[in-house]
Coordinates of C-alpha atoms in Angstrom, one line a residue:
M1 CA 0.0 0.0 0.0
P2 CA 2.2 2.9 -1.2
D3 CA 1.5 6.4 0.0
S4 CA 0.2 7.4 -3.5
S5 CA -2.4 4.7 -3.5
A6 CA -5.8 4.8 -1.9
P7 CA -6.4 1.3 -0.5
R8 CA -9.9 0.0 -0.8
I9 CA -11.1 -1.6 2.4
A10 CA -14.3 -3.7 2.9
V11 CA -16.0 -3.8 6.3
I12 CA -18.5 -6.6 6.7
G13 CA -21.3 -5.7 9.1
A14 CA -22.8 -2.4 10.3
G15 CA -23.3 -3.1 14.0
P16 CA -21.2 -1.6 16.8
A17 CA -18.0 -3.3 15.4
G18 CA -18.6 -2.0 11.8
I19 CA -19.4 1.5 13.0
A20 CA -16.2 1.4 15.2
A21 CA -14.2 0.3 12.1
G22 CA -15.6 3.0 10.0
Y23 CA -14.8 5.6 12.6
E24 CA -11.2 4.4 13.0
L25 CA -10.6 4.3 9.3
L26 CA -11.7 7.9 8.9
Q27 CA -9.6 8.9 11.9
Q28 CA -6.5 7.5 10.2
G29 CA -7.2 9.0 6.8
F30 CA -8.7 6.0 5.0
T31 CA -11.7 7.2 2.9
D32 CA -12.1 4.5 0.3
F33 CA -14.0 1.9 2.2
T34 CA -17.4 0.3 2.0
I35 CA -19.4 -1.1 4.9
F36 CA -21.6 -4.0 3.7
E37 CA -24.7 -4.8 5.7
K38 CA -27.2 -7.6 5.0
S39 CA -30.1 -5.8 6.6
D40 CA -31.7 -2.5 5.7
A41 CA -30.1 -0.2 8.3
A42 CA -27.2 0.1 10.7
G43 CA -27.3 -1.3 14.2
G44 CA -26.5 -4.9 13.9
T45 CA -28.1 -7.0 16.6
W46 CA -29.9 -4.0 18.0
H47 CA -31.6 -3.5 14.6
L48 CA -32.2 -7.1 13.7
H49 CA -33.6 -8.3 17.0
S50 CA -36.8 -6.9 18.4
Y51 CA -38.3 -9.4 20.9
P52 CA -40.3 -7.9 23.8
G53 CA -38.1 -6.9 26.7
L54 CA -34.9 -6.8 24.7
A55 CA -32.4 -4.8 26.6
C56 CA -28.7 -4.6 27.3
D57 CA -27.5 -6.3 30.5
L58 CA -24.7 -3.8 31.0
W59 CA -25.0 -0.3 32.3
A60 CA -26.0 2.1 29.5
H61 CA -23.1 4.6 30.0
F62 CA -20.6 1.7 29.8
Y63 CA -22.3 0.3 26.7
T64 CA -21.1 3.1 24.4
F65 CA -18.2 4.2 22.3
S66 CA -15.6 5.8 24.4
Y67 CA -15.4 8.7 21.9
R68 CA -19.2 9.2 21.8
P69 CA -20.8 9.2 25.3
N70 CA -24.5 9.5 25.4
P71 CA -26.1 12.0 27.8
D72 CA -29.6 11.0 26.8
W73 CA -29.8 7.5 28.2
S74 CA -33.2 7.3 30.0
A75 CA -32.1 4.9 32.7
N76 CA -29.1 2.9 34.1
F77 CA -30.1 0.0 31.8
V78 CA -31.8 0.7 28.5
D79 CA -33.9 -1.2 26.0
Q80 CA -33.3 -2.0 22.3
P81 CA -34.9 1.0 20.7
E82 CA -32.6 3.4 22.6
I83 CA -29.5 1.4 21.7
E84 CA -30.5 1.1 18.0
A85 CA -31.2 4.9 17.8
Y86 CA -27.8 5.6 19.5
L87 CA -25.9 3.4 17.0
Q88 CA -27.6 5.0 14.0
R89 CA -27.0 8.5 15.3
C90 CA -23.3 7.7 15.9
A91 CA -23.0 6.3 12.3
S92 CA -24.4 9.6 10.9
E93 CA -22.3 11.8 13.2
F94 CA -19.2 9.9 12.3
G95 CA -19.8 10.5 8.6
L96 CA -20.4 6.9 7.7
D97 CA -23.8 7.1 5.9
S98 CA -22.2 7.4 2.5
H99 CA -20.1 4.3 3.1
F100 CA -23.0 1.9 3.8
V101 CA -24.3 -0.6 1.3
F102 CA -27.4 -2.0 2.8
N103 CA -29.4 -5.1 1.9
T104 CA -26.2 -6.8 0.7
R105 CA -24.8 -9.9 2.2
I106 CA -21.2 -11.0 1.6
D107 CA -21.2 -14.7 0.7
R108 CA -17.6 -15.2 -0.4
C109 CA -14.1 -13.7 0.1
V110 CA -11.2 -15.0 -1.9
F111 CA -7.6 -13.8 -1.7
T112 CA -6.3 -13.6 -5.2
A113 CA -2.9 -13.9 -6.9
D114 CA -2.9 -10.0 -7.1
K115 CA -2.9 -9.9 -3.3
C116 CA -6.4 -8.5 -3.1
W117 CA -9.6 -9.8 -1.7
E118 CA -12.4 -10.5 -4.2
L119 CA -15.8 -10.3 -2.5
T120 CA -19.0 -11.8 -3.9
T121 CA -22.4 -10.6 -2.7
D122 CA -25.6 -12.5 -2.4
K123 CA -26.6 -10.8 -5.7
G124 CA -23.7 -12.5 -7.5
E125 CA -21.8 -9.2 -7.9
T126 CA -18.0 -9.1 -7.2
Q127 CA -15.8 -6.3 -6.0
T128 CA -12.1 -6.2 -5.2
F129 CA -10.5 -4.8 -2.0
D130 CA -7.1 -4.5 -0.6
A131 CA -8.2 -5.4 2.9
V132 CA -11.2 -6.8 4.8
I133 CA -12.4 -6.1 8.3
N134 CA -14.9 -8.7 9.4
A135 CA -17.2 -6.9 11.8
M136 CA -20.0 -9.4 11.9
G137 CA -21.6 -9.9 15.3
G138 CA -22.2 -13.3 16.9
Q139 CA -25.9 -13.3 17.5
H140 CA -27.4 -13.9 14.2
T141 CA -27.3 -17.7 13.5
A142 CA -30.1 -19.1 15.6
I143 CA -29.7 -22.5 17.3
Y144 CA -32.8 -24.7 17.4
P145 CA -33.2 -27.8 19.6
E146 CA -32.3 -30.9 17.7
V147 CA -35.5 -32.8 18.6
P148 CA -38.0 -34.7 16.4
G149 CA -41.3 -33.3 15.3
R150 CA -40.7 -29.6 15.0
D151 CA -42.1 -29.6 11.5
S152 CA -45.3 -31.3 12.7
F153 CA -46.4 -28.6 15.1
E154 CA -49.7 -27.2 14.1
G155 CA -49.4 -23.9 16.0
D156 CA -47.0 -21.0 15.6
Q157 CA -43.4 -21.3 16.5
W158 CA -40.3 -19.0 16.1
H159 CA -36.9 -18.3 17.6
S160 CA -36.4 -15.2 19.7
T161 CA -34.1 -13.9 17.0
H162 CA -36.9 -13.8 14.6
W163 CA -39.8 -12.5 16.7
N164 CA -43.2 -12.8 15.0
H165 CA -44.9 -9.5 15.7
N166 CA -48.0 -10.6 13.7
I167 CA -49.1 -13.2 16.2
D168 CA -51.2 -11.9 19.2
L169 CA -50.3 -14.0 22.2
A170 CA -53.4 -12.9 24.2
G171 CA -55.1 -15.8 25.8
K172 CA -52.9 -18.4 24.2
R173 CA -51.0 -21.3 25.7
V174 CA -47.3 -20.4 25.2
A175 CA -44.2 -22.5 25.7
I176 CA -40.8 -20.8 26.0
V177 CA -38.0 -23.2 25.5
G178 CA -34.9 -22.0 27.4
S179 CA -34.2 -19.9 30.5
A180 CA -31.1 -17.9 29.6
A181 CA -30.5 -14.4 28.3
A182 CA -33.4 -13.9 25.9
A183 CA -35.8 -15.9 28.1
V184 CA -35.3 -13.9 31.3
Q185 CA -36.3 -10.8 29.3
I186 CA -39.2 -12.3 27.3
V187 CA -40.9 -14.3 30.1
P188 CA -41.9 -11.2 32.2
K189 CA -43.3 -9.6 29.1
V190 CA -45.3 -12.6 27.8
A191 CA -46.7 -13.5 31.3
G192 CA -50.0 -11.8 31.8
I193 CA -50.7 -11.6 28.1
A194 CA -50.7 -15.3 27.4
G195 CA -53.5 -17.4 28.8
H196 CA -50.8 -19.7 30.3
L197 CA -47.0 -19.7 30.0
T198 CA -44.8 -22.8 30.3
V199 CA -41.1 -22.2 30.7
L200 CA -38.8 -25.1 30.0
Q201 CA -35.5 -24.8 31.9
R202 CA -32.9 -27.4 31.2
T203 CA -30.2 -25.7 33.3
P204 CA -30.7 -23.0 35.9
N205 CA -28.7 -19.8 35.4
W206 CA -27.1 -17.3 37.7
I207 CA -29.4 -14.2 37.7
M208 CA -28.5 -11.1 39.6
P209 CA -31.0 -8.3 40.3
R210 CA -30.7 -5.6 37.7
N211 CA -31.8 -2.7 40.0
W212 CA -33.2 -0.8 37.1
K213 CA -33.7 2.9 37.7
A214 CA -34.8 5.7 35.4
Y215 CA -32.7 8.8 35.5
S216 CA -34.5 11.8 36.9
P217 CA -35.0 15.0 34.8
R218 CA -32.4 16.7 37.0
M219 CA -29.8 13.9 36.4
L220 CA -30.4 14.0 32.7
A221 CA -30.0 17.8 32.7
L222 CA -26.6 17.4 34.5
F223 CA -25.5 14.8 31.9
R224 CA -26.4 17.2 29.1
R225 CA -24.9 20.3 30.6
F226 CA -21.7 18.7 31.7
P227 CA -20.6 16.1 29.1
A228 CA -17.6 15.2 31.1
L229 CA -19.9 13.7 33.7
T230 CA -21.0 10.9 31.3
R231 CA -17.3 10.0 30.9
V232 CA -16.8 9.9 34.6
W233 CA -20.0 7.7 34.9
R234 CA -18.6 5.4 32.2
W235 CA -15.2 5.3 33.9
G236 CA -16.7 4.4 37.3
Q237 CA -18.8 1.6 35.7
G238 CA -15.6 0.3 34.1
L239 CA -14.0 0.0 37.5
L240 CA -17.0 -2.0 38.8
M241 CA -16.5 -4.4 35.9
G242 CA -13.2 -5.3 37.4
V243 CA -15.2 -7.0 40.1
V244 CA -16.8 -9.2 37.5
L245 CA -13.3 -10.6 36.6
E246 CA -12.8 -11.5 40.3
G247 CA -16.3 -13.0 40.4
V248 CA -15.5 -15.6 37.7
T249 CA -12.1 -16.4 39.0
L250 CA -12.0 -19.8 40.7
G251 CA -10.9 -19.6 44.3
H252 CA -11.5 -15.9 44.6
K253 CA -13.7 -14.8 47.5
R254 CA -15.7 -12.6 45.1
M255 CA -17.1 -15.7 43.4
E256 CA -18.6 -16.9 46.7
Q257 CA -20.0 -13.4 47.3
F258 CA -21.7 -13.4 43.9
E259 CA -23.2 -16.8 44.5
S260 CA -24.4 -15.9 47.9
R261 CA -26.0 -12.7 46.5
V262 CA -28.0 -14.8 43.9
H263 CA -29.0 -17.3 46.5
K264 CA -30.4 -14.5 48.7
F265 CA -32.2 -13.0 45.7
I266 CA -33.9 -16.3 44.9
E267 CA -34.9 -16.6 48.6
S268 CA -36.5 -13.2 48.6
A269 CA -38.1 -13.3 45.1
I270 CA -39.6 -16.8 44.9
D271 CA -42.3 -18.1 47.3
D272 CA -42.3 -21.8 46.7
P273 CA -39.3 -23.8 48.2
E274 CA -39.5 -26.4 45.5
L275 CA -39.4 -23.7 42.8
R276 CA -36.4 -22.1 44.6
R277 CA -34.5 -25.4 44.4
A278 CA -35.4 -25.7 40.7
V279 CA -33.9 -22.4 39.8
T280 CA -30.8 -22.6 42.0
P281 CA -27.7 -23.2 39.8
D282 CA -25.5 -26.3 40.5
T283 CA -22.5 -24.8 38.6
R284 CA -20.0 -22.1 39.8
Y285 CA -20.8 -18.5 39.1
G286 CA -19.8 -17.5 35.6
C287 CA -19.7 -21.0 34.1
K288 CA -22.6 -19.8 32.0
R289 CA -23.2 -16.2 31.1
G290 CA -24.2 -14.2 34.1
L291 CA -27.7 -12.6 33.7
V292 CA -29.5 -9.7 35.3
S293 CA -33.3 -9.3 35.8
D294 CA -35.5 -7.8 38.4
E295 CA -38.6 -9.5 37.0
F296 CA -37.8 -13.1 36.0
Y297 CA -37.9 -14.7 39.4
P298 CA -41.0 -12.9 40.6
T299 CA -42.8 -13.8 37.4
L300 CA -42.4 -17.5 38.1
N301 CA -44.7 -17.0 41.2
R302 CA -47.7 -16.3 39.0
D303 CA -50.5 -18.8 38.9
D304 CA -50.6 -18.7 35.1
V305 CA -46.8 -19.4 34.7
E306 CA -45.2 -22.8 35.2
L307 CA -41.5 -23.5 35.3
V308 CA -40.8 -27.1 34.1
A309 CA -37.2 -28.0 35.0
E310 CA -36.7 -30.3 32.1
G311 CA -35.3 -30.2 28.6
L312 CA -37.3 -30.5 25.4
T313 CA -37.2 -34.0 23.8
A314 CA -39.9 -33.7 21.1
V315 CA -42.4 -31.5 19.4
R316 CA -45.9 -32.9 18.6
A317 CA -48.7 -31.6 16.4
Q318 CA -50.4 -30.2 19.5
G319 CA -47.5 -29.3 21.7
I320 CA -44.2 -30.4 23.3
T321 CA -42.8 -33.4 25.1
T322 CA -40.3 -33.0 28.0
A323 CA -37.5 -35.2 29.1
S324 CA -39.7 -37.1 31.6
G325 CA -42.2 -37.9 28.9
R326 CA -44.7 -35.3 29.9
D327 CA -46.8 -34.0 27.1
I328 CA -47.8 -30.3 27.3
D329 CA -50.3 -28.9 24.8
V330 CA -49.6 -25.4 23.6
D331 CA -50.6 -23.0 20.8
V332 CA -47.2 -21.2 20.4
I333 CA -43.6 -22.3 20.9
I334 CA -40.9 -19.7 21.3
Y335 CA -37.3 -21.0 21.2
C336 CA -34.9 -19.0 23.4
T337 CA -32.1 -21.5 22.7
G338 CA -29.3 -19.2 21.8
Y339 CA -27.0 -18.6 18.8
Q340 CA -24.0 -20.0 17.2
V341 CA -21.5 -17.6 18.8
M342 CA -18.6 -18.2 16.5
D343 CA -20.0 -19.1 13.1
F344 CA -17.1 -19.0 10.6
D345 CA -19.1 -20.7 7.9
R346 CA -21.4 -17.8 7.2
I347 CA -19.0 -16.6 4.6
D348 CA -16.8 -18.8 2.4
V349 CA -13.4 -17.2 3.1
R350 CA -10.4 -18.6 1.2
G351 CA -6.9 -17.4 2.0
Q352 CA -3.5 -18.5 1.0
N353 CA -2.2 -22.0 0.7
G354 CA -5.6 -23.4 0.1
K355 CA -6.9 -22.5 3.5
V356 CA -10.6 -22.1 4.1
L357 CA -11.4 -20.0 7.2
G358 CA -14.4 -22.1 8.3
D359 CA -12.3 -25.3 8.2
V360 CA -9.4 -23.7 10.1
M361 CA -11.6 -22.2 12.8
N362 CA -13.8 -25.1 13.2
A363 CA -10.8 -27.3 13.9
A364 CA -9.1 -24.8 16.2
P365 CA -10.7 -21.3 16.7
Q366 CA -7.6 -19.2 17.3
A367 CA -6.4 -15.8 16.3
Y368 CA -3.6 -13.5 17.1
L369 CA -4.9 -10.8 19.6
G370 CA -8.4 -11.7 18.4
I371 CA -7.8 -10.0 15.1
A372 CA -5.7 -12.0 12.6
A373 CA -5.1 -15.6 11.6
P374 CA -2.1 -17.0 9.6
D375 CA -2.7 -17.6 5.8
F376 CA -5.4 -14.9 5.7
P377 CA -3.5 -11.7 4.7
N378 CA -5.1 -8.3 5.2
Y379 CA -8.1 -10.0 6.8
F380 CA -8.9 -8.7 10.2
F381 CA -11.6 -9.6 12.8
A382 CA -13.3 -7.0 14.9
A383 CA -14.2 -9.6 17.4
G384 CA -12.4 -12.8 16.6
P385 CA -11.5 -15.8 18.8
N386 CA -10.7 -14.7 22.3
G387 CA -11.2 -11.1 21.2
I388 CA -13.4 -10.0 24.1
P389 CA -12.0 -9.6 27.6
I390 CA -14.2 -10.7 30.4
N391 CA -14.4 -7.4 32.3
T392 CA -15.4 -4.9 29.6
S393 CA -18.1 -4.2 27.1
Y394 CA -18.4 -5.3 23.5
F395 CA -18.0 -1.7 22.5
T396 CA -14.7 -1.3 24.3
S397 CA -13.4 -4.6 22.9
V398 CA -14.2 -3.9 19.3
E399 CA -12.9 -0.4 19.6
R400 CA -9.5 -1.8 20.7
N401 CA -9.5 -4.5 18.1
V402 CA -10.3 -2.3 15.1
K403 CA -7.8 0.3 16.2
T404 CA -5.0 -2.2 16.1
A405 CA -6.2 -3.5 12.7
V406 CA -6.3 0.0 11.2
N407 CA -3.0 0.9 12.9
L408 CA -1.5 -2.0 10.9
L409 CA -3.1 -0.8 7.7
A410 CA -1.7 2.7 8.3
Q411 CA 1.8 1.2 8.9
M412 CA 1.5 -0.8 5.7
R413 CA 0.5 2.4 3.8
S414 CA 3.4 4.4 5.1
E415 CA 6.0 1.6 4.4
G416 CA 4.6 0.6 1.0
V417 CA 3.7 -2.9 2.0
K418 CA 0.9 -4.5 -0.1
A419 CA -0.2 -7.4 2.1
I420 CA 0.7 -9.0 5.4
A421 CA -0.3 -12.1 7.4
V422 CA 0.4 -12.8 11.0
K423 CA 3.5 -15.1 11.4
P424 CA 2.3 -18.6 12.3
E425 CA 4.9 -18.9 15.0
V426 CA 3.7 -15.6 16.6
S427 CA 0.1 -16.7 16.6
A428 CA 1.0 -20.1 17.9
A429 CA 3.1 -18.7 20.8
Y430 CA 0.3 -16.2 21.7
N431 CA -2.4 -18.9 21.8
A432 CA -0.1 -21.3 23.7
Q433 CA 0.1 -18.6 26.4
L434 CA -3.6 -18.3 26.6
A435 CA -4.4 -22.0 26.9
P436 CA -3.4 -22.5 30.6
A437 CA -5.3 -19.4 31.6
F438 CA -8.7 -20.8 30.6
A439 CA -8.9 -23.1 33.6
T440 CA -8.4 -20.1 35.9
Y441 CA -12.0 -19.1 35.4
S442 CA -15.3 -20.9 36.0
W443 CA -16.3 -20.7 32.3
G444 CA -13.0 -22.3 31.2
H445 CA -12.8 -25.1 33.8
S446 CA -13.3 -28.7 32.8
S447 CA -16.4 -28.9 35.1
C448 CA -18.2 -26.3 33.0
N449 CA -20.4 -27.1 30.1
S450 CA -21.4 -24.0 28.2
Y451 CA -20.9 -22.2 24.8
Y452 CA -17.9 -20.5 26.3
R453 CA -15.9 -23.8 26.4
R454 CA -15.1 -26.4 23.7
D455 CA -14.5 -30.1 24.4
D456 CA -10.8 -29.5 24.1
G457 CA -10.8 -27.0 26.9
S458 CA -10.4 -23.9 24.8
S459 CA -12.7 -21.0 24.6
P460 CA -13.3 -19.4 21.2
F461 CA -15.1 -16.4 22.7
L462 CA -13.6 -14.7 25.7
Y463 CA -10.0 -13.5 26.4
P464 CA -8.9 -15.1 29.6
G465 CA -8.0 -12.0 31.5
G466 CA -8.7 -8.4 32.0
F467 CA -8.9 -5.5 29.5
K468 CA -5.9 -3.7 30.8
D469 CA -3.6 -6.6 30.0
Y470 CA -5.3 -7.2 26.7
A471 CA -5.0 -3.6 25.6
A472 CA -1.2 -3.6 26.5
L473 CA -0.7 -6.6 24.1
H474 CA -2.5 -4.6 21.4
E475 CA -0.4 -1.5 22.0
A476 CA 2.8 -3.6 21.5
C477 CA 1.5 -5.1 18.2
G478 CA 3.2 -4.0 15.0
L479 CA 4.4 -5.1 11.6
A480 CA 7.2 -7.2 13.2
D481 CA 4.5 -9.7 14.2
F482 CA 3.5 -10.1 10.5
E483 CA 5.2 -11.3 7.3
P484 CA 4.7 -10.1 3.7
A485 CA 2.1 -12.2 1.9

């Protein structure tokens, strides 16, 4: 990328990571870039998902770009419409509107003999770029239970990812399959509307009180009058996130404190002793994603809500069958059964030496600093394997990751380098250092069974450590870690 050239850069995805990538590219003088988005607007998950109760489970001021605090958050935790509006406002303010190409999905990326990436869209069109930043989020490929009979169900059914707003649930018998992140938000909203609600819980989760509180007009006026206050608020919430790292560290007293707090919450929120036992986790705190809700546990006390502490084994024409063989007739089934967090097969990515990204990552999901993999030159992840530290927000993680990626592109531009790939030995050494650290945390220990952890003991999702250490590694990253392609 000599100084006289204007490298063309493709960004895939227009959620928080894609917006962060666009912002960083403009900050470093890159203007010839395109942000491809499969949907009709920016916002990523916060535009695509719209189930009732959808909200962020982190504090609102912490769930922002560091360079664009938001004085207008209505509460300490906010719902999907506010987050979507914030993201779309940021995109416009950053000057990204002219860079978006909506309703266009990237299906294929091939590294060519000319050391460029040829991208093919779902419309069959091809374009060539010098570099690619993969900014796709991880909550788009829905997972459905692998049970017989789903096609035989005569009622309505859908995944929380694809909420059917055309169906009125009033008076209907509804089954919600799952009791994790989406379910704890949906259940309180559906209860009281449905005639009867059945919640299938295969595994109980650790649920902290959210302690939701709207900001007063006076507080909002202070945020707007003194913008620095929002940064102080964000900084303070970041310090509190350090406690989260301690809370998932095996042997740390903070973990016992967190577990005790949830146990007390269950005692105070649920009336029936048998129901209390059913929702009490038998894992260590943090093995599965920690959740927050003020309403989920109290909702289970309702006479028109039943928690069934069993998994789903079959779907029938008239309803569902649980693990104990119990048949429950329902009119609607809502699957809150999660997403394929690291789906590298969504795009057919072909790098050097015959390597196919999906094959490489399915065998061993590893990347250097969460952003680059050997044999895939000038191809960067905004949130690749182990690219999200435990104790920070998605926004902060992708900001750091895309900054490093764009720093590398800027160094290439100034030194006249056409293409680089991370050195295999550098990537291998980095990932070898990570491996022992996984077992330090509840989510990486061999006793834990969750989407965080693979059978081989690795985690393709979280960085096993805090953001401060992670950021220091990124600060030290440079072209010396890469080789010409």
